[in-house]
Each structure stands twice: as C-alpha cells, then as structure tokens.
C-alpha cells in the first residue's frame, strides 16, 4: 500500500487499523467487508466528504488491496485525503450497486463470504438487496459493529485530536455563556458560540449547538429559534467542537437573574453524580455500573434523570457527534471500560417547573481512573 493523500494520521496508524480489522474478519471467516458508514471510512482511510448522502463504500478484502466505490464527483477526495489507490466511481446516472458488483467480480470477490454492515444508515435496504442479487454466488454475512468495536478504544494520536477539539469546545461554551444576558436572543448566542469555536480551530461539527432559553430548556434537543432572553430565564447550552472529525461535548446552564433554590439543588445533584462517577470510572468496570452509581444519587433528589449517564464520543458526522450506539453507560451496556475509551459524561437532570441543569464533561479513561479533557468551571453560571 503506497503512501497516498494528505493524511490526518501517519500511515502506520492506518496500517494498524486495517490489520486489526482483518484480524476480526479472519475470526468471522470473511473474505471481504463492504463498509458504508462515513465514520468507518474516515477511521480506516481518512476519507471524508459531506456528500455521503450519495452511495459510497469501502471494500476491505482479507488479503487483497482495499478499494472504494463512490460518486464520480466525490472520488477526487480519495487521492486528496486517503492512502487508497483503487477507485471505481459511478456517474450520477449510473447504477452504484452495479458498479460495486462489477468491482467485486474484477477483484475475484464475487464468490466469497462478504460482510455487510446491514445497520449502516447510508447503505439503504433496496441498495443492499440489489447488490446481493447481482452476486448470486456470494455468501453475505451481517458484520455490523466490526469497525465500531475497534473505534471505541482510541489511540494516543486520537486522544491528541480530541484535546485540540476540547479547546474549541471551551471557547464556544465560554462565548455562549458570556452572550447569555437579558435582552439577547438565541440567534446572537448561537453566532457567538460559532464565532469563538471556529476561531479556536473547530471544523464543522456533526450537530449544531443546542441553545434553549426559558421554557424551551425543558424540551429535549431544542436549539435556537429566535427567542429573546428574559429575566429569570434559564439558558441551556450544549456545545461540541470538532478537530479532524473528532468531537468533545460539554453542557452548561446559565441562570438569568436570581437563581432559585430548586436550580441550586439540581446543580448540587449534578456535581455529586459527576464526582462519584469520575471516581468510579477505571479500566475493568462495566459501563453499566457507572450508570447505576449516577442513578442512585439522582433518585434521592426531587429531579428527573434526563438520559443515560454517558456515551462514547469521538469521530462524528451528521446526524450525531456521539458514538453511543457503540457503547453507553446505561443498563445493558456491560462491556468493561478500557484505557483510552472516551465518553461524554452527562449526569444532567430536569428540574420540574424550571428546566434542564447540565454540567457535563468529555472524559478519557486512564490506566487507573479517568480525566476530563476540559479545564472549565463546573457550576450553574449566573447573569
């Protein structure tokens, strides 16, 4: 595999990832895998484009050279961004799965055991059906998660990308807090966050920041829609910067005017749950055990736990900056934690009659515990 493209990581990092993938393929008896999630393509090759709403796949054979099938317009990203040297593009009037099937025949993969990520958002059911029908002599195996299980433990090089992302997240959050004053509207807060975050080095994030003022802070995943900040409002912010597609996320809450005791109580519950979970996180502890710790603390207070306790975070493309489908700290996710796993730790709560109180951190599991990637005050801010 010759050097190729303007790579995000050293070539050796990609070689290691491909070797790990092939080891997993060999255990499953697969001759090749067909991968369609943009996160997986980026992880294995460096390939990225916002144009993944068109069909695009990476094929990794067990022993032969990997190749890509993309829209012709997007194929220029392959030499520009990746180490891949074999490309079989299709034009806008072509048959993408026909091009893929032809390539499988060309490289002698049409009679093998082929893994397909059947849960991939961007490999639609009719495309999978059409592809399988074109290769009647192949055996198809669902390989969902084969790359994600490798992605969940980051390398030191990936952690360094997230450290850079964290600086942009901090800048955006700081600007959002400063902009949350009486008379400001949500549009202005959003503009301040984006301006600061991008000036601090962020690329386009996988989701827009969540900005909710007043009653809107009690509505899930609400973001800016022109509302003006009023006295005794609560401003809920969730911001994620992005560096080389690696994200770090943070929530904070701002009280406009005098902070009522119910919000202060919610703040203390969040801080207590955050401290307890960070003290418990270490390699070998099942992810679900951390969720139990947070829920036990929150259940004693007159608040509502809004969601799972944490989700894996790293590579992000729309529609999500998280990797919670790979691993979350919640019931049923019992995989033991490992060094260099990264999570958005979110023991945030809803205070009835008021809104959300979020004080969250993006953390990395270390050899004997965990650490936050942020250096940012943990509290409910006042304006």
CSV table of C-alpha atoms in Angstrom, one decimal:
chain,number,residue,atom,x,y,z
A,1,UNK,CA,0.0,0.0,0.0
A,2,UNK,CA,1.9,3.1,-1.2
A,3,UNK,CA,1.7,6.4,0.6
A,4,UNK,CA,-1.1,8.5,-0.8
A,5,UNK,CA,-3.1,11.6,0.1
A,6,UNK,CA,-3.0,14.3,2.7
A,7,UNK,CA,-3.5,12.0,5.7
A,8,UNK,CA,-4.9,13.0,9.1
A,9,UNK,CA,-2.7,10.4,10.8
A,10,UNK,CA,0.7,8.8,10.0
A,11,UNK,CA,0.4,5.9,7.6
A,12,UNK,CA,1.4,3.4,10.3
A,13,UNK,CA,-1.8,4.3,12.2
A,14,UNK,CA,-4.0,3.3,9.3
A,15,UNK,CA,-2.0,0.1,8.7
A,16,UNK,CA,-2.6,-0.8,12.4
A,17,UNK,CA,-6.3,-0.2,12.0
A,18,UNK,CA,-6.6,-2.3,8.8
A,19,UNK,CA,-4.6,-5.1,10.4
A,20,UNK,CA,-7.0,-5.1,13.4
A,21,UNK,CA,-10.0,-5.1,11.1
A,22,UNK,CA,-8.6,-8.1,9.2
A,23,UNK,CA,-7.9,-10.0,12.4
A,24,UNK,CA,-11.6,-9.6,13.2
A,25,UNK,CA,-12.6,-10.6,9.7
A,26,UNK,CA,-10.5,-13.7,9.9
A,27,UNK,CA,-12.2,-14.7,13.2
A,28,UNK,CA,-15.5,-14.4,11.4
A,29,UNK,CA,-14.4,-16.3,8.3
A,30,UNK,CA,-14.9,-13.3,6.0
A,31,UNK,CA,-13.2,-12.8,2.7
A,32,UNK,CA,-14.1,-9.1,2.4
A,33,UNK,CA,-16.2,-6.5,4.1
A,34,UNK,CA,-18.3,-3.7,2.5
A,35,UNK,CA,-18.5,-0.7,4.7
A,36,UNK,CA,-20.7,2.4,4.2
A,37,UNK,CA,-20.7,4.4,7.4
A,38,UNK,CA,-18.7,7.7,6.8
A,39,UNK,CA,-17.2,7.3,10.3
A,40,UNK,CA,-15.8,3.9,9.4
A,41,UNK,CA,-14.4,5.1,6.1
A,42,UNK,CA,-12.8,8.0,7.8
A,43,UNK,CA,-11.3,5.8,10.5
A,44,UNK,CA,-9.8,3.3,8.1
A,45,UNK,CA,-8.7,5.6,5.3
A,46,UNK,CA,-9.0,9.3,6.1
A,47,UNK,CA,-11.8,9.7,3.5
A,48,UNK,CA,-14.3,12.4,4.3
A,49,UNK,CA,-16.9,14.4,2.5
A,50,UNK,CA,-20.3,16.0,3.4
A,51,UNK,CA,-21.6,14.3,0.3
A,52,UNK,CA,-22.2,10.9,1.8
A,53,UNK,CA,-25.9,11.2,1.0
A,54,UNK,CA,-24.8,9.6,-2.2
A,55,UNK,CA,-23.8,5.9,-2.2
A,56,UNK,CA,-20.2,5.3,-1.1
A,57,UNK,CA,-18.5,2.2,0.2
A,58,UNK,CA,-15.0,1.0,1.2
A,59,UNK,CA,-14.3,-2.7,0.4
A,60,UNK,CA,-11.6,-4.3,2.5
A,61,UNK,CA,-10.6,-7.8,1.3
A,62,UNK,CA,-8.9,-10.1,3.7
A,63,UNK,CA,-5.7,-10.4,1.6
A,64,UNK,CA,-6.1,-8.0,-1.4
A,65,UNK,CA,-5.8,-4.3,-1.8
A,66,UNK,CA,-8.8,-2.3,-0.4
A,67,UNK,CA,-10.8,-0.2,-2.9
A,68,UNK,CA,-13.6,2.4,-2.9
A,69,UNK,CA,-16.8,2.9,-4.9
A,70,UNK,CA,-18.1,6.5,-4.7
A,71,UNK,CA,-19.9,9.0,-6.8
A,72,UNK,CA,-17.6,10.4,-9.5
A,73,UNK,CA,-17.8,13.9,-8.1
A,74,UNK,CA,-16.7,12.7,-4.7
A,75,UNK,CA,-13.9,10.4,-6.0
A,76,UNK,CA,-11.5,13.3,-6.0
A,77,UNK,CA,-11.5,13.1,-2.2
A,78,UNK,CA,-9.8,9.7,-2.4
A,79,UNK,CA,-6.4,10.8,-3.7
A,80,UNK,CA,-6.7,14.1,-1.8
A,81,UNK,CA,-7.4,12.6,1.6
A,82,UNK,CA,-6.6,8.9,1.7
A,83,UNK,CA,-4.0,6.2,1.1
A,84,UNK,CA,-6.4,4.2,-1.1
A,85,UNK,CA,-5.1,3.8,-4.7
A,86,UNK,CA,-8.0,1.8,-6.3
A,87,UNK,CA,-11.3,3.6,-7.1
A,88,UNK,CA,-14.2,2.6,-9.2
A,89,UNK,CA,-16.5,5.6,-9.3
A,90,UNK,CA,-20.0,5.8,-10.9
A,91,UNK,CA,-21.6,8.8,-12.6
A,92,UNK,CA,-24.8,10.4,-11.5
A,93,UNK,CA,-26.8,8.4,-14.0
A,94,UNK,CA,-25.2,5.1,-13.2
A,95,UNK,CA,-26.1,2.2,-11.0
A,96,UNK,CA,-23.9,2.3,-7.8
A,97,UNK,CA,-24.6,-1.2,-6.7
A,98,UNK,CA,-23.9,-2.4,-10.3
A,99,UNK,CA,-20.5,-0.7,-10.2
A,100,UNK,CA,-19.8,-2.3,-6.8
A,101,UNK,CA,-20.8,-5.7,-8.0
A,102,UNK,CA,-18.6,-5.3,-11.1
A,103,UNK,CA,-15.7,-4.4,-8.9
A,104,UNK,CA,-16.2,-7.4,-6.7
A,105,UNK,CA,-16.0,-9.6,-9.8
A,106,UNK,CA,-13.0,-7.8,-11.1
A,107,UNK,CA,-11.1,-8.5,-7.9
A,108,UNK,CA,-12.3,-12.1,-7.5
A,109,UNK,CA,-14.5,-11.5,-4.5
A,110,UNK,CA,-17.9,-12.4,-6.1
A,111,UNK,CA,-17.9,-16.0,-4.7
A,112,UNK,CA,-16.6,-15.4,-1.2
A,113,UNK,CA,-18.1,-14.7,2.2
A,114,UNK,CA,-18.8,-11.0,2.2
A,115,UNK,CA,-19.6,-9.0,5.3
A,116,UNK,CA,-22.1,-6.2,5.0
A,117,UNK,CA,-22.9,-3.6,7.7
A,118,UNK,CA,-26.7,-4.1,7.5
A,119,UNK,CA,-27.3,-1.3,10.0
A,120,UNK,CA,-25.4,1.3,8.1
A,121,UNK,CA,-27.6,4.4,7.7
A,122,UNK,CA,-26.3,5.1,4.2
A,123,UNK,CA,-26.5,1.6,2.6
A,124,UNK,CA,-30.2,1.5,2.2
A,125,UNK,CA,-32.2,-1.7,2.2
A,126,UNK,CA,-33.0,-1.5,-1.6
A,127,UNK,CA,-29.3,-1.0,-2.3
A,128,UNK,CA,-28.3,-4.0,-0.2
A,129,UNK,CA,-31.0,-6.1,-1.9
A,130,UNK,CA,-29.9,-5.0,-5.4
A,131,UNK,CA,-26.2,-5.6,-4.6
A,132,UNK,CA,-26.9,-9.1,-3.2
A,133,UNK,CA,-29.0,-10.0,-6.3
A,134,UNK,CA,-26.1,-9.1,-8.6
A,135,UNK,CA,-23.7,-11.5,-6.8
A,136,UNK,CA,-25.7,-14.8,-6.6
A,137,UNK,CA,-22.6,-16.9,-5.9
A,138,UNK,CA,-21.5,-14.9,-2.8
A,139,UNK,CA,-22.5,-15.6,0.8
A,140,UNK,CA,-23.5,-12.5,2.7
A,141,UNK,CA,-22.9,-12.1,6.4
A,142,UNK,CA,-24.0,-9.2,8.6
A,143,UNK,CA,-20.9,-7.6,10.0
A,144,UNK,CA,-22.5,-4.7,11.9
A,145,UNK,CA,-20.1,-3.3,14.5
A,146,UNK,CA,-16.9,-4.9,13.1
A,147,UNK,CA,-15.3,-1.4,12.8
A,148,UNK,CA,-17.1,0.3,15.6
A,149,UNK,CA,-15.7,-2.2,18.2
A,150,UNK,CA,-12.2,-1.1,17.1
A,151,UNK,CA,-13.1,2.6,17.2
A,152,UNK,CA,-14.4,2.7,20.8
A,153,UNK,CA,-10.8,2.4,22.2
A,154,UNK,CA,-8.8,5.4,20.9
A,155,UNK,CA,-5.1,5.6,20.2
A,156,UNK,CA,-2.9,8.2,21.8
A,157,UNK,CA,-3.0,10.0,18.5
A,158,UNK,CA,-6.8,10.2,18.5
A,159,UNK,CA,-6.7,11.5,22.1
A,160,UNK,CA,-4.5,14.3,20.9
A,161,UNK,CA,-7.1,15.2,18.3
A,162,UNK,CA,-9.7,15.3,21.0
A,163,UNK,CA,-7.5,17.5,23.2
A,164,UNK,CA,-7.5,20.0,20.2
A,165,UNK,CA,-11.2,19.7,19.9
A,166,UNK,CA,-11.7,20.4,23.6
A,167,UNK,CA,-10.0,23.8,23.3
A,168,UNK,CA,-12.6,24.8,20.6
A,169,UNK,CA,-15.4,23.4,22.7
A,170,UNK,CA,-14.3,25.5,25.7
A,171,UNK,CA,-14.0,28.7,23.6
A,172,UNK,CA,-17.5,28.2,22.2
A,173,UNK,CA,-19.1,27.5,25.6
A,174,UNK,CA,-17.3,30.5,27.2
A,175,UNK,CA,-18.7,32.7,24.4
A,176,UNK,CA,-22.2,31.3,24.7
A,177,UNK,CA,-22.2,31.9,28.5
A,178,UNK,CA,-21.0,35.5,28.0
A,179,UNK,CA,-23.7,36.1,25.4
A,180,UNK,CA,-26.5,34.8,27.6
A,181,UNK,CA,-27.7,38.1,29.0
A,182,UNK,CA,-31.1,39.7,29.3
A,183,UNK,CA,-32.3,41.1,26.0
A,184,UNK,CA,-30.1,38.8,23.9
A,185,UNK,CA,-31.8,36.4,21.5
A,186,UNK,CA,-30.9,32.8,20.8
A,187,UNK,CA,-29.6,33.7,17.4
A,188,UNK,CA,-27.0,36.0,18.9
A,189,UNK,CA,-25.9,33.3,21.4
A,190,UNK,CA,-25.5,30.9,18.5
A,191,UNK,CA,-23.5,33.3,16.5
A,192,UNK,CA,-21.2,34.0,19.4
A,193,UNK,CA,-20.7,30.2,20.0
A,194,UNK,CA,-19.9,29.5,16.4
A,195,UNK,CA,-17.6,32.5,16.0
A,196,UNK,CA,-15.5,31.6,19.0
A,197,UNK,CA,-15.5,27.9,18.4
A,198,UNK,CA,-14.4,28.2,14.8
A,199,UNK,CA,-11.8,30.9,15.6
A,200,UNK,CA,-10.4,28.4,18.2
A,201,UNK,CA,-9.8,25.8,15.4
A,202,UNK,CA,-13.1,23.9,15.1
A,203,UNK,CA,-14.3,22.5,11.8
A,204,UNK,CA,-18.0,22.0,11.1
A,205,UNK,CA,-19.4,19.9,13.9
A,206,UNK,CA,-21.7,16.9,13.4
A,207,UNK,CA,-24.6,18.6,15.1
A,208,UNK,CA,-25.4,22.3,15.8
A,209,UNK,CA,-25.0,23.5,19.3
A,210,UNK,CA,-28.1,23.1,21.5
A,211,UNK,CA,-29.3,26.6,22.7
A,212,UNK,CA,-32.5,26.7,24.6
A,213,UNK,CA,-33.8,29.6,26.7
A,214,UNK,CA,-36.7,29.9,29.2
A,215,UNK,CA,-39.4,27.2,28.9
A,216,UNK,CA,-37.6,25.8,25.9
A,217,UNK,CA,-34.9,24.4,28.1
A,218,UNK,CA,-37.3,21.7,29.3
A,219,UNK,CA,-37.7,20.4,25.8
A,220,UNK,CA,-35.4,17.7,24.5
A,221,UNK,CA,-32.8,18.7,22.0
A,222,UNK,CA,-34.2,22.2,21.4
A,223,UNK,CA,-31.9,24.7,19.7
A,224,UNK,CA,-32.0,28.3,18.7
A,225,UNK,CA,-35.2,29.7,17.2
A,226,UNK,CA,-35.0,33.5,17.8
A,227,UNK,CA,-36.4,33.7,21.3
A,228,UNK,CA,-35.2,36.6,23.4
A,229,UNK,CA,-33.7,36.0,26.8
A,230,UNK,CA,-35.7,37.4,29.7
A,231,UNK,CA,-35.1,37.9,33.4
A,232,UNK,CA,-35.5,34.7,35.4
A,233,UNK,CA,-34.8,32.6,32.4
A,234,UNK,CA,-32.6,29.6,32.3
A,235,UNK,CA,-30.3,29.1,29.3
A,236,UNK,CA,-29.3,25.6,28.5
A,237,UNK,CA,-26.2,25.1,26.3
A,238,UNK,CA,-24.6,22.0,24.8
A,239,UNK,CA,-21.6,22.6,22.6
A,240,UNK,CA,-19.2,20.3,20.7
A,241,UNK,CA,-16.1,21.4,18.9
A,242,UNK,CA,-14.6,19.3,16.2
A,243,UNK,CA,-11.0,18.8,15.1
A,244,UNK,CA,-10.2,16.4,12.3
A,245,UNK,CA,-13.7,15.0,12.8
A,246,UNK,CA,-13.0,14.2,16.5
A,247,UNK,CA,-15.6,15.8,18.8
A,248,UNK,CA,-15.7,16.8,22.5
A,249,UNK,CA,-19.0,17.9,24.0
A,250,UNK,CA,-20.0,20.0,27.1
A,251,UNK,CA,-23.2,21.2,28.7
A,252,UNK,CA,-23.6,24.2,31.0
A,253,UNK,CA,-26.6,26.1,32.4
A,254,UNK,CA,-26.9,29.9,32.9
A,255,UNK,CA,-29.4,31.4,35.4
A,256,UNK,CA,-30.6,34.9,34.3
A,257,UNK,CA,-31.2,36.9,37.5
A,258,UNK,CA,-31.6,35.3,40.9
A,259,UNK,CA,-31.0,31.6,40.9
A,260,UNK,CA,-33.9,29.7,42.7
A,261,UNK,CA,-33.1,27.1,45.3
A,262,UNK,CA,-34.5,24.3,43.0
A,263,UNK,CA,-31.9,25.1,40.4
A,264,UNK,CA,-29.2,25.2,43.1
A,265,UNK,CA,-30.3,21.8,44.3
A,266,UNK,CA,-30.2,20.4,40.8
A,267,UNK,CA,-26.7,21.8,40.4
A,268,UNK,CA,-25.5,20.0,43.6
A,269,UNK,CA,-27.1,16.7,42.4
A,270,UNK,CA,-25.2,17.0,39.1
A,271,UNK,CA,-21.9,17.8,40.8
A,272,UNK,CA,-22.3,15.0,43.3
A,273,UNK,CA,-23.1,12.5,40.5
A,274,UNK,CA,-20.2,13.8,38.4
A,275,UNK,CA,-17.8,13.4,41.2
A,276,UNK,CA,-19.0,9.9,42.1
A,277,UNK,CA,-18.9,8.6,38.6
A,278,UNK,CA,-15.5,10.1,37.8
A,279,UNK,CA,-14.1,8.4,41.0
A,280,UNK,CA,-15.6,5.1,39.9
A,281,UNK,CA,-14.5,5.1,36.3
A,282,UNK,CA,-11.5,2.9,35.6
A,283,UNK,CA,-10.5,0.0,33.4
A,284,UNK,CA,-12.3,-3.2,34.1
A,285,UNK,CA,-15.5,-1.6,35.5
A,286,UNK,CA,-18.6,-2.5,33.4
A,287,UNK,CA,-20.0,0.6,31.7
A,288,UNK,CA,-23.5,-0.1,33.2
A,289,UNK,CA,-22.1,0.0,36.7
A,290,UNK,CA,-21.3,3.7,36.3
A,291,UNK,CA,-24.9,4.3,35.3
A,292,UNK,CA,-26.2,2.7,38.5
A,293,UNK,CA,-24.0,5.0,40.6
A,294,UNK,CA,-25.4,8.1,38.9
A,295,UNK,CA,-29.0,6.9,39.0
A,296,UNK,CA,-28.8,6.1,42.7
A,297,UNK,CA,-27.6,9.6,43.5
A,298,UNK,CA,-30.1,11.4,41.3
A,299,UNK,CA,-33.0,9.2,42.5
A,300,UNK,CA,-32.7,10.7,46.0
A,301,UNK,CA,-33.4,14.3,44.8
A,302,UNK,CA,-36.6,15.9,43.5
A,303,UNK,CA,-35.3,16.0,39.9
A,304,UNK,CA,-35.5,13.7,36.9
A,305,UNK,CA,-32.6,12.0,35.2
A,306,UNK,CA,-32.8,13.1,31.7
A,307,UNK,CA,-30.9,10.3,29.8
A,308,UNK,CA,-28.2,7.7,30.0
A,309,UNK,CA,-25.2,8.6,32.2
A,310,UNK,CA,-22.6,8.7,29.3
A,311,UNK,CA,-22.0,7.8,25.7
A,312,UNK,CA,-18.9,7.1,23.8
A,313,UNK,CA,-17.6,10.1,21.7
A,314,UNK,CA,-15.0,10.5,19.0
A,315,UNK,CA,-15.4,10.6,15.2
A,316,UNK,CA,-18.6,12.4,14.3
A,317,UNK,CA,-20.5,13.1,11.1
A,318,UNK,CA,-24.1,14.3,10.9
A,319,UNK,CA,-26.6,13.3,12.3
A,320,UNK,CA,-24.6,12.8,15.6
A,321,UNK,CA,-21.4,13.7,17.3
A,322,UNK,CA,-21.7,10.7,19.6
A,323,UNK,CA,-20.9,7.0,19.4
A,324,UNK,CA,-23.5,5.9,21.9
A,325,UNK,CA,-24.6,3.1,19.7
A,326,UNK,CA,-21.2,1.5,20.2
A,327,UNK,CA,-21.1,1.9,23.9
A,328,UNK,CA,-23.0,3.9,26.5
A,329,UNK,CA,-23.1,4.0,30.3
A,330,UNK,CA,-26.6,2.6,30.6
A,331,UNK,CA,-28.4,-0.6,31.5
A,332,UNK,CA,-27.5,-3.4,29.2
A,333,UNK,CA,-24.1,-2.0,28.1
A,334,UNK,CA,-21.9,-4.2,30.2
A,335,UNK,CA,-18.6,-4.0,28.3
A,336,UNK,CA,-15.8,-3.4,30.7
A,337,UNK,CA,-14.2,0.0,30.4
A,338,UNK,CA,-10.7,0.2,28.9
A,339,UNK,CA,-7.9,2.7,28.8
A,340,UNK,CA,-8.4,5.3,26.1
A,341,UNK,CA,-12.1,4.9,25.9
A,342,UNK,CA,-13.7,8.4,25.7
A,343,UNK,CA,-17.1,9.4,26.9
A,344,UNK,CA,-19.4,12.4,27.2
A,345,UNK,CA,-20.3,12.0,30.8
A,346,UNK,CA,-23.8,13.5,31.2
A,347,UNK,CA,-25.4,13.1,34.6
A,348,UNK,CA,-27.7,16.0,33.8
A,349,UNK,CA,-31.2,16.5,35.2
A,350,UNK,CA,-34.5,18.2,34.6
A,351,UNK,CA,-35.7,20.3,37.5
A,352,UNK,CA,-39.6,20.2,37.4
A,353,UNK,CA,-41.1,23.6,36.7
A,354,UNK,CA,-37.8,25.1,35.6
A,355,UNK,CA,-35.7,23.3,33.0
A,356,UNK,CA,-32.5,21.3,32.4
A,357,UNK,CA,-29.4,21.6,34.5
A,358,UNK,CA,-26.4,20.3,32.6
A,359,UNK,CA,-22.8,20.2,33.9
A,360,UNK,CA,-21.0,17.7,31.8
A,361,UNK,CA,-17.5,16.7,30.8
A,362,UNK,CA,-15.8,14.8,28.0
A,363,UNK,CA,-13.5,12.3,29.7
A,364,UNK,CA,-10.9,9.7,28.8
A,365,UNK,CA,-10.3,6.5,30.7
A,366,UNK,CA,-6.8,6.3,32.0
A,367,UNK,CA,-4.7,3.5,33.4
A,368,UNK,CA,-6.1,3.8,36.9
A,369,UNK,CA,-9.1,6.2,36.6
A,370,UNK,CA,-10.2,8.9,34.3
A,371,UNK,CA,-9.6,12.6,33.5
A,372,UNK,CA,-11.6,15.4,31.9
A,373,UNK,CA,-10.4,16.8,28.6
A,374,UNK,CA,-11.7,20.2,29.8
A,375,UNK,CA,-10.4,22.9,32.1
A,376,UNK,CA,-13.7,24.7,32.6
A,377,UNK,CA,-15.6,25.7,35.8
A,378,UNK,CA,-18.3,23.2,36.7
A,379,UNK,CA,-21.3,25.2,38.0
A,380,UNK,CA,-24.5,26.9,37.1
A,381,UNK,CA,-23.5,30.3,35.8
A,382,UNK,CA,-25.3,33.5,36.7
A,383,UNK,CA,-26.0,36.5,34.5
